Amino acid sequence: MTSNRRRSLSTALTSALAAPAASEVPAPSAARASGTATPPPAPAGPAQVTVDLDQGGDTISRHVYGHFAEHLGRCIYEGFFVGEDSELPNTRGIRDDVVAALRALQIPNLRWPGGCFADEYHWKDGVGPREERPRMVNSHWGDVVEDNSFGTHEFMDLVELLGTEAYVNGNVGSGTVQEMSEWIEYLTRSDDSPMAALRRRNGRDEPWTVPFFGIGNEAWGCGGNMSAEAYADLARQYSTYVRNHAGNEVTRIAAGAHDGDTHWTEVLMRALGEDLGRRADGDPAPFQAVSLHYYTMTGPWEDKGSATDFTEDEWYAALSRASYIDELLARHSTVMDRYDPYRKVGLVLDEWGTWWNVEPGTNPGFLYQQNTLRDALVASIHFDAFHRHAGRLLMANIAQTVNVLQAMILTDPETGALVLTPTYHVFAMNAGHHDAAALPVHVTLPEAAASVDGRELPLLSASASTKDGSALISLSNLHATESRTVVLDLRGAEVTAHRGQVLAAESTAAHNTPAAPDAVAPRELTTIRPHARGLEVELPAASYATITLDLA
């Protein structure tokens, strides 16, 4: 992510309207949310969600439920890594309770070391005896001194403890081609090459598996302030030297656009030319995916809004701006389709989530924010969009995993207590969508959509998938104050059993703390009833629900 965007959010999104688009929905405004254009309508009757249970489409990659851990604030240090001497239970310095909580989510991948930090990180400073590692200044995030005690071996140890896959982000902004080439050799080569020998001297005999490698980060901003054309040439050059060693197949991810900058995506796709997928000689194309970044906030960059103290208008503004991700994925996919109609190149949304003002009294460079029911519904809206774009979207990584931005986990610096956030619970409730086939879903509302920021916001969001003889339906009631009756029109298969969970709370700003860790937590959804079309369900106001169906 970038700590100082060169363009305002509104400018970036306005420019997107001139780019090729899937539709002409206006971009959300970056101005402070001061009111909706019309009051949100109350439900005028039952909504209908039609699901074709026998028409499974594109596979929803489990990797769209990926995570991001940057050397930023208390994410790595105090979040994941506390050191072997900590009183907190740990394995080689890595917190056991954090690992257990994330293993329960079945997290598919973890991106590291940044973010902006990636383009000032030199990996050789983070290997070898810790007491001999040089220090550096983390200039982007708090201007603090980084001692490099958490480096390559510690990260790959964390990956193995989590049972996940590594997404390593290389340094283009201040690094060299040789440095990046040697890092992938160090990580994945198995013979007696120079870097494999260095890895063994540092205590690791066998190579690791690294399936994803980022070619820099936000090259338009903190990763070098480059033009799209300048970066595209570097992406081809650097990617060439991120080689497949010892059977390790790397998906190389070019640093892509933010928000609506489809020009950047087009330049990267044009740079691949005839090298899409593989070159004529059979070697891999320079890169196999391009990234995209998008954050949800209710104010301008310099005053993004409070995580917990927000009006009802700001509730709807946040959900409207979250829903814009569907339009952005469509726009960037449309550009990619012109060059890559067979979808050989993946789109990777490797930074997304809410970005609020930091909690009062905390370091502004550490990006520590609370996480409320509103954040949970921002996440559920994103996942519905991810499922709709499963054919192109290869991966997504929420920012970030622990103690930073829209985190899964918050740890208390005084007591060490661990808190699972409302967003964590959305990830857990959606685990059944991993590697499932997306199902066609059609939502019909009896009332007009809300008008927010000059855009329509339907107050019900839904998606569905199927695998292994079952289906999972996700439903989000976005109305802040009104419950919603939903008829599930289930077609194409016999439903033999059903069960559900719901995430709701006493207020839209409810959040979990060490004193109240379950203020926002899933409970059994008991309001599911048989209906002539399938099922009928009552959703509380401001709630997220999942319904699992057993199919004959």
XYZ file of C-alpha atoms in Angstrom:
552
model
C 0.000 0.000 0.000
C 1.115 3.572 -0.340
C 1.466 5.992 2.571
C 0.992 9.083 0.403
C -1.190 8.754 -2.661
C -0.208 11.106 -5.472
C -3.767 11.527 -6.612
C -6.891 11.839 -4.554
C -9.340 8.983 -4.546
C -11.918 11.106 -6.323
C -9.520 12.042 -9.118
C -8.547 8.423 -9.659
C -12.106 7.222 -9.775
C -13.236 10.080 -11.998
C -10.531 9.232 -14.518
C -11.783 5.659 -14.545
C -15.056 6.793 -16.074
C -13.268 7.671 -19.282
C -11.811 4.161 -19.547
C -13.526 1.203 -21.215
C -16.106 -0.081 -18.788
C -18.593 -2.870 -18.377
C -21.298 -0.353 -17.463
C -21.706 3.311 -16.702
C -22.257 3.231 -12.942
C -20.778 6.442 -11.516
C -17.765 6.171 -9.231
C -18.235 6.866 -5.529
C -17.214 10.290 -4.304
C -14.228 10.695 -1.998
C -15.887 13.559 -0.161
C -17.017 13.104 3.421
C -20.330 11.267 3.480
C -22.843 13.874 4.594
C -26.104 12.274 3.586
C -27.765 9.946 1.149
C -29.604 11.469 -1.779
C -32.806 9.700 -0.722
C -33.604 7.920 2.564
C -33.030 4.157 2.383
C -36.387 2.563 1.634
C -37.862 0.106 4.096
C -38.488 -3.354 2.656
C -41.811 -3.311 0.814
C -42.227 -7.073 1.090
C -40.203 -10.266 0.786
C -37.139 -10.233 -1.430
C -36.506 -13.147 -3.747
C -33.109 -14.752 -4.318
C -33.153 -17.241 -7.185
C -30.368 -19.831 -7.155
C -29.831 -22.337 -9.988
C -28.365 -25.214 -8.001
C -27.538 -27.333 -11.072
C -25.614 -24.712 -13.045
C -22.203 -24.514 -11.448
C -19.893 -22.162 -13.315
C -16.369 -20.901 -12.717
C -14.482 -22.232 -9.722
C -14.089 -19.763 -6.858
C -10.394 -20.073 -6.083
C -9.705 -20.502 -2.390
C -6.970 -17.925 -2.929
C -9.514 -15.081 -3.074
C -9.672 -15.624 0.704
C -5.976 -14.741 1.033
C -4.261 -12.534 3.603
C -1.561 -9.882 3.814
C 1.098 -9.318 6.471
C 3.368 -6.286 6.140
C 6.151 -4.950 8.349
C 3.771 -2.263 9.537
C 2.796 -1.297 13.078
C 2.092 -4.346 15.232
C 1.312 -6.779 12.425
C 4.580 -8.732 12.328
C 6.130 -7.735 15.653
C 3.708 -8.237 18.581
C 1.167 -9.695 16.154
C 2.731 -12.774 14.599
C 6.202 -12.646 16.113
C 6.915 -12.155 19.812
C 10.306 -13.893 20.095
C 11.254 -17.104 21.855
C 11.659 -15.323 25.206
C 8.081 -14.054 25.301
C 5.789 -15.135 28.135
C 3.121 -15.740 25.492
C 3.036 -19.354 24.238
C 4.994 -19.469 21.005
C 6.781 -21.755 18.595
C 10.198 -20.393 17.636
C 8.912 -16.918 18.485
C 5.621 -17.167 16.530
C 2.445 -16.762 18.616
C 0.634 -20.088 19.010
C -2.826 -18.550 19.483
C -2.552 -16.441 16.331
C -1.498 -19.503 14.347
C -4.370 -21.563 15.770
C -6.946 -18.879 14.939
C -5.722 -18.553 11.351
C -5.459 -22.302 10.823
C -9.124 -22.483 11.802
C -9.846 -20.138 8.870
C -7.955 -22.416 6.465
C -6.160 -19.368 5.093
C -4.943 -20.282 1.598
C -2.008 -17.877 1.238
C -0.133 -15.109 3.022
C 1.491 -12.129 1.288
C 4.758 -10.713 2.754
C 6.791 -8.471 3.409
C 4.689 -5.646 1.879
C 3.171 -3.396 0.657
C 5.353 -0.340 0.514
C 7.833 -2.055 2.796
C 8.609 -4.598 0.062
C 10.269 -1.980 -2.137
C 12.706 -0.906 0.554
C 13.355 -4.427 1.894
C 16.594 -6.209 1.056
C 16.154 -9.860 1.844
C 19.767 -10.693 2.640
C 19.534 -8.338 5.644
C 16.949 -10.730 7.102
C 18.821 -14.037 6.990
C 21.619 -15.480 9.088
C 22.116 -15.126 12.863
C 19.649 -12.567 14.184
C 22.218 -10.800 16.303
C 24.278 -10.126 13.172
C 21.481 -8.810 10.966
C 21.759 -5.117 10.031
C 19.049 -2.663 11.008
C 17.088 -0.417 8.671
C 14.567 2.413 8.879
C 10.952 1.598 8.036
C 10.385 4.984 6.439
C 6.837 4.343 5.257
C 5.307 3.101 8.476
C 6.089 5.130 11.571
C 9.726 5.925 10.725
C 10.779 3.210 13.167
C 13.957 1.134 13.201
C 13.506 -2.401 11.871
C 15.972 -4.947 13.263
C 15.233 -7.624 10.631
C 14.718 -10.282 13.291
C 11.736 -11.539 11.275
C 13.030 -12.442 7.840
C 12.803 -15.122 5.178
C 13.303 -18.156 7.454
C 10.854 -16.829 10.034
C 8.239 -16.089 7.388
C 8.531 -19.487 5.750
C 8.377 -21.073 9.211
C 5.133 -19.155 9.771
C 3.793 -20.360 6.411
C 4.480 -23.966 7.384
C 2.926 -23.551 10.828
C -0.191 -22.072 9.218
C -0.385 -24.793 6.590
C -0.735 -22.124 3.939
C 1.087 -21.006 0.779
C 3.628 -18.218 0.425
C 3.143 -15.073 -1.627
C 6.535 -13.318 -1.488
C 6.694 -9.740 -2.762
C 10.013 -8.718 -4.303
C 11.761 -5.331 -4.405
C 11.694 -3.451 -7.711
C 11.640 0.092 -6.341
C 15.054 0.068 -4.607
C 16.284 -3.429 -5.443
C 18.060 -5.070 -8.343
C 17.304 -7.837 -10.801
C 20.129 -9.893 -9.289
C 18.738 -9.465 -5.784
C 15.313 -10.732 -6.825
C 16.787 -13.585 -8.859
C 18.911 -14.713 -5.941
C 15.964 -14.594 -3.530
C 13.870 -17.072 -5.520
C 16.962 -19.271 -5.903
C 17.576 -19.112 -2.138
C 13.963 -20.034 -1.438
C 13.389 -22.835 -3.927
C 16.568 -24.389 -5.300
C 17.556 -27.855 -4.055
C 21.116 -28.477 -5.321
C 24.447 -26.873 -4.376
C 23.911 -23.560 -6.161
C 25.374 -20.500 -4.411
C 22.064 -19.393 -2.872
C 20.976 -22.925 -1.935
C 24.338 -23.355 -0.202
C 23.809 -20.064 1.656
C 20.373 -21.247 2.787
C 21.891 -24.430 4.166
C 24.544 -22.463 6.044
C 21.662 -20.508 7.571
C 20.024 -23.684 8.847
C 17.558 -24.841 6.188
C 18.497 -27.891 4.133
C 15.415 -28.469 1.996
C 14.022 -25.747 -0.278
C 10.599 -24.257 0.303
C 7.684 -24.080 -2.088
C 6.829 -20.543 -3.203
C 3.900 -20.560 -5.646
C 3.388 -16.762 -5.828
C 5.932 -13.972 -6.300
C 5.160 -10.261 -6.639
C 7.226 -8.123 -9.003
C 7.294 -4.992 -6.856
C 4.348 -3.157 -5.301
C 2.410 -0.037 -6.269
C 5.009 1.055 -8.793
C 2.824 4.095 -9.513
C 3.392 5.318 -5.926
C 5.599 4.140 -3.084
C 7.150 1.464 -5.306
C 8.967 4.001 -7.473
C 6.544 6.695 -8.721
C 6.809 5.261 -12.217
C 4.703 5.592 -15.310
C 2.849 2.509 -16.460
C 5.105 2.252 -19.506
C 8.323 2.482 -17.476
C 7.153 -0.148 -15.022
C 5.930 -2.504 -17.754
C 9.453 -2.744 -19.152
C 10.844 -3.447 -15.672
C 8.134 -6.029 -14.991
C 9.209 -8.005 -18.052
C 12.883 -7.695 -17.103
C 12.595 -8.606 -13.426
C 10.088 -11.390 -14.047
C 12.447 -13.052 -16.500
C 14.860 -13.762 -13.654
C 12.274 -15.071 -11.193
C 12.904 -18.578 -12.432
C 11.266 -21.911 -11.738
C 13.811 -23.914 -9.761
C 13.681 -27.585 -8.765
C 10.114 -28.056 -9.936
C 8.773 -25.006 -8.086
C 6.262 -23.335 -10.440
C 5.964 -19.616 -9.716
C 3.005 -17.420 -10.590
C 4.646 -14.033 -11.186
C 2.369 -11.129 -10.292
C 3.053 -7.744 -11.889
C 2.354 -4.682 -9.742
C -0.879 -3.350 -11.146
C -3.216 -0.401 -10.825
C -5.165 1.145 -7.998
C -8.844 1.970 -8.129
C -10.060 2.816 -11.643
C -6.740 3.250 -13.451
C -7.504 0.871 -16.306
C -4.758 2.496 -18.394
C -2.172 0.839 -16.139
C -3.811 -2.565 -16.638
C -3.946 -2.045 -20.389
C -0.245 -1.161 -20.581
C 0.693 -4.331 -18.671
C -1.493 -6.521 -20.861
C -0.101 -4.901 -24.000
C 3.427 -5.512 -22.689
C 2.779 -9.253 -22.645
C 1.977 -9.207 -26.355
C 2.210 -12.717 -27.746
C 3.788 -14.022 -24.544
C 0.423 -14.679 -22.890
C 0.603 -17.950 -20.980
C 3.823 -19.267 -22.542
C 6.320 -18.099 -25.118
C 6.893 -19.927 -28.350
C 9.923 -21.701 -26.828
C 7.752 -23.127 -24.050
C 9.141 -20.928 -21.282
C 6.645 -19.171 -19.016
C 5.459 -15.708 -19.966
C 7.181 -12.887 -18.053
C 4.266 -12.665 -15.629
C 1.055 -14.631 -15.195
C -1.085 -12.132 -13.253
C -1.547 -8.425 -12.609
C -2.602 -6.866 -9.330
C -5.187 -4.279 -8.316
C -5.646 -2.319 -5.063
C -8.841 -0.789 -3.708
C -9.724 0.489 -0.231
C -13.083 1.475 1.254
C -13.372 4.715 3.258
C -16.058 7.321 3.871
C -13.920 10.446 3.662
C -11.027 11.850 1.662
C -7.505 10.471 1.974
C -6.523 12.906 4.732
C -9.627 12.153 6.861
C -10.946 8.707 6.029
C -13.607 8.461 8.736
C -13.841 6.796 12.124
C -13.921 3.037 12.543
C -16.487 3.154 15.359
C -18.062 6.626 15.494
C -20.097 6.937 12.323
C -23.550 8.083 11.276
C -26.182 6.036 9.502
C -25.322 7.949 6.332
C -21.691 6.901 6.709
C -22.859 3.298 7.200
C -24.521 3.374 3.787
C -21.664 5.305 2.207
C -19.174 2.644 3.289
C -21.326 -0.167 1.900
C -21.874 1.714 -1.354
C -18.161 2.289 -1.777
C -17.467 -1.351 -0.957
C -19.949 -2.423 -3.633
C -17.954 -0.418 -6.195
C -15.424 -3.264 -6.202
C -17.806 -5.177 -8.481
C -17.606 -2.371 -11.051
C -13.829 -2.120 -10.743
C -13.335 -5.851 -11.246
C -15.585 -5.652 -14.312
C -13.677 -2.682 -15.751
C -10.231 -4.195 -15.327
C -11.460 -7.597 -16.512
C -12.923 -5.992 -19.640
C -9.526 -4.518 -20.493
C -7.829 -7.860 -19.873
C -10.413 -9.668 -22.003
C -9.440 -7.604 -25.057
C -5.865 -8.934 -24.895
C -6.515 -12.259 -23.188
C -9.936 -13.640 -24.136
C -9.021 -17.130 -22.878
C -8.125 -15.817 -19.419
C -4.560 -17.082 -19.231
C -3.594 -14.068 -17.095
C -5.094 -13.734 -13.624
C -6.305 -10.614 -11.810
C -5.069 -10.347 -8.213
C -6.729 -7.935 -5.758
C -3.859 -8.213 -3.307
C -4.882 -5.219 -1.187
C -8.483 -4.517 -0.228
C -10.492 -3.609 2.847
C -11.541 -0.674 4.977
C -9.104 2.114 5.803
C -10.216 4.348 8.678
C -8.499 6.942 10.808
C -6.317 5.246 13.418
C -7.632 4.658 16.908
C -7.109 7.731 19.123
C -3.820 7.639 21.002
C -2.094 5.203 18.648
C 0.805 5.849 16.293
C -0.666 7.267 13.045
C 1.941 5.326 11.061
C 0.841 1.995 12.544
C -2.671 1.990 10.994
C -4.345 0.334 13.981
C -8.139 0.525 13.747
C -11.115 -1.186 15.358
C -13.276 -3.581 13.390
C -17.071 -3.410 13.604
C -20.138 -5.053 12.145
C -19.845 -2.499 9.324
C -16.435 -3.914 8.392
C -17.921 -7.408 8.334
C -20.530 -6.369 5.780
C -17.897 -4.579 3.704
C -16.137 -7.953 3.573
C -19.292 -9.886 2.676
C -20.038 -7.476 -0.195
C -16.516 -7.964 -1.525
C -16.809 -11.744 -1.398
C -20.071 -11.706 -3.332
C -18.276 -9.713 -6.039
C -15.279 -12.066 -5.952
C -17.602 -15.014 -6.556
C -19.185 -13.277 -9.547
C -15.747 -12.654 -11.072
C -14.322 -16.101 -10.340
C -13.367 -16.639 -13.975
C -10.735 -13.891 -13.902
C -9.975 -13.251 -10.215
C -7.074 -15.486 -9.245
C -6.395 -14.184 -5.734
C -7.345 -11.499 -3.215
C -5.583 -10.467 -0.006
C -7.305 -8.498 2.725
C -5.235 -5.754 4.340
C -4.163 -6.856 6.859
C -4.110 -10.028 8.956
C -3.209 -8.829 12.470
C -3.473 -5.380 14.151
C -3.469 -3.343 10.916
C -6.431 -1.945 8.942
C -9.262 -4.490 8.473
C -7.600 -7.190 10.536
C -8.740 -10.717 11.315
C -7.162 -10.549 14.742
C -6.404 -7.782 17.250
C -3.935 -8.347 20.079
C -3.893 -6.226 23.197
C -0.430 -4.686 23.748
C -0.852 -4.584 27.539
C -2.304 -8.018 28.312
C -1.507 -9.958 25.138
C -5.181 -10.928 24.834
C -6.321 -12.028 21.390
C -9.621 -10.859 19.874
C -11.297 -12.258 16.771
C -12.918 -9.465 14.769
C -16.304 -9.474 13.010
C -14.408 -9.699 9.712
C -12.735 -12.899 10.937
C -16.167 -14.447 11.363
C -17.190 -13.602 7.783
C -14.104 -15.443 6.524
C -14.973 -18.412 8.733
C -18.610 -18.510 7.650
C -17.554 -18.409 3.981
C -15.036 -21.256 4.127
C -17.420 -23.480 2.169
C -16.947 -21.293 -0.915
C -13.266 -22.265 -1.194
C -12.693 -23.997 -4.557
C -16.450 -24.378 -5.099
C -18.307 -23.736 -8.351
C -20.054 -20.358 -8.448
C -23.812 -20.616 -8.940
C -26.028 -18.151 -10.833
C -27.854 -15.916 -8.345
C -30.539 -13.356 -9.138
C -31.822 -10.930 -6.484
C -35.273 -9.363 -6.878
C -36.329 -6.607 -4.473
C -39.869 -5.253 -4.177
C -38.611 -1.732 -3.498
C -36.237 0.614 -5.283
C -32.560 0.520 -4.415
C -31.156 3.125 -2.052
C -29.445 6.120 -3.649
C -26.027 6.662 -2.093
C -23.292 8.925 -3.490
C -25.322 9.187 -6.681
C -25.205 5.421 -7.113
C -27.812 2.744 -6.533
C -27.206 0.438 -3.580
C -29.545 -2.571 -3.392
C -29.935 -3.345 0.296
C -29.534 -7.093 -0.158
C -26.395 -8.778 -1.459
C -26.084 -12.487 -2.250
C -23.929 -15.174 -3.832
C -23.834 -18.970 -3.865
C -21.608 -21.907 -4.729
C -21.672 -25.689 -4.802
C -19.265 -28.556 -4.183
C -19.283 -32.080 -2.766
C -23.046 -32.489 -2.866
C -23.878 -29.284 -1.000
C -24.444 -25.605 -1.683
C -23.601 -22.516 0.345
C -25.654 -19.327 0.052
C -24.363 -16.008 1.442
C -26.852 -13.237 2.261
C -26.167 -9.694 3.495
C -28.984 -7.462 4.755
C -27.466 -4.006 4.334
C -30.380 -2.097 5.859
C -29.191 -0.491 9.082
C -32.532 -0.620 10.914
C -34.965 -2.977 9.153
C -35.118 -6.768 9.107
C -35.665 -8.488 5.771
C -37.693 -11.525 4.695
C -35.993 -13.422 1.869
C -37.527 -16.171 -0.240
C -34.904 -18.546 -1.601
C -36.151 -19.805 -4.950
C -34.074 -22.972 -5.227
C -34.034 -24.573 -8.677
C -32.400 -27.553 -10.333
C -31.781 -29.868 -7.362
C -33.567 -31.365 -4.386
C -32.660 -29.930 -0.995
C -32.652 -32.638 1.684
C -31.471 -30.578 4.654
C -30.448 -27.038 5.566
C -28.706 -25.163 8.364
C -27.606 -21.586 8.816
C -25.543 -19.076 10.749
C -26.068 -15.355 11.209
C -23.734 -12.532 12.225
C -25.553 -9.582 13.785
C -25.253 -7.282 16.802
C -27.048 -4.709 18.923
C -25.633 -1.812 16.889
C -23.956 -1.245 13.556
C -20.806 -0.069 15.367
C -20.607 -3.142 17.635
C -17.135 -4.639 17.894
C -15.208 -7.170 19.927
C -12.789 -6.336 22.743
C -10.890 -8.357 25.370
C -13.701 -7.506 27.793
C -16.443 -8.453 25.292
C -14.870 -10.867 22.791
C -18.208 -12.145 21.445
C -20.158 -8.906 21.037
C -20.227 -9.740 17.318
C -20.097 -13.487 16.789
C -22.005 -15.998 14.654
C -25.008 -17.797 16.057
C -27.424 -20.358 14.702
C -29.899 -18.943 12.208
C -33.229 -20.246 13.504
C -35.550 -18.270 11.207
C -35.369 -20.578 8.177
C -38.760 -21.963 7.113
C -40.016 -24.158 4.249
C -41.540 -22.268 1.322
C -43.280 -23.354 -1.861
C -40.258 -22.171 -3.878
C -37.682 -23.593 -1.497
C -36.989 -21.764 1.760
C -37.899 -18.526 3.474
C -35.552 -16.806 5.887
C -35.814 -13.773 8.140
C -32.618 -11.710 8.310
C -32.059 -9.207 11.133
C -31.177 -5.635 10.264
C -27.503 -5.126 9.445
C -26.670 -8.808 9.302
C -24.735 -11.405 7.379
C -25.918 -15.003 7.038
C -24.846 -18.220 5.377
C -27.155 -21.140 4.631
C -25.777 -24.583 3.832
C -27.933 -26.907 1.730
C -27.521 -30.670 1.419
C -28.427 -31.684 -2.133
C -29.812 -34.985 -3.390
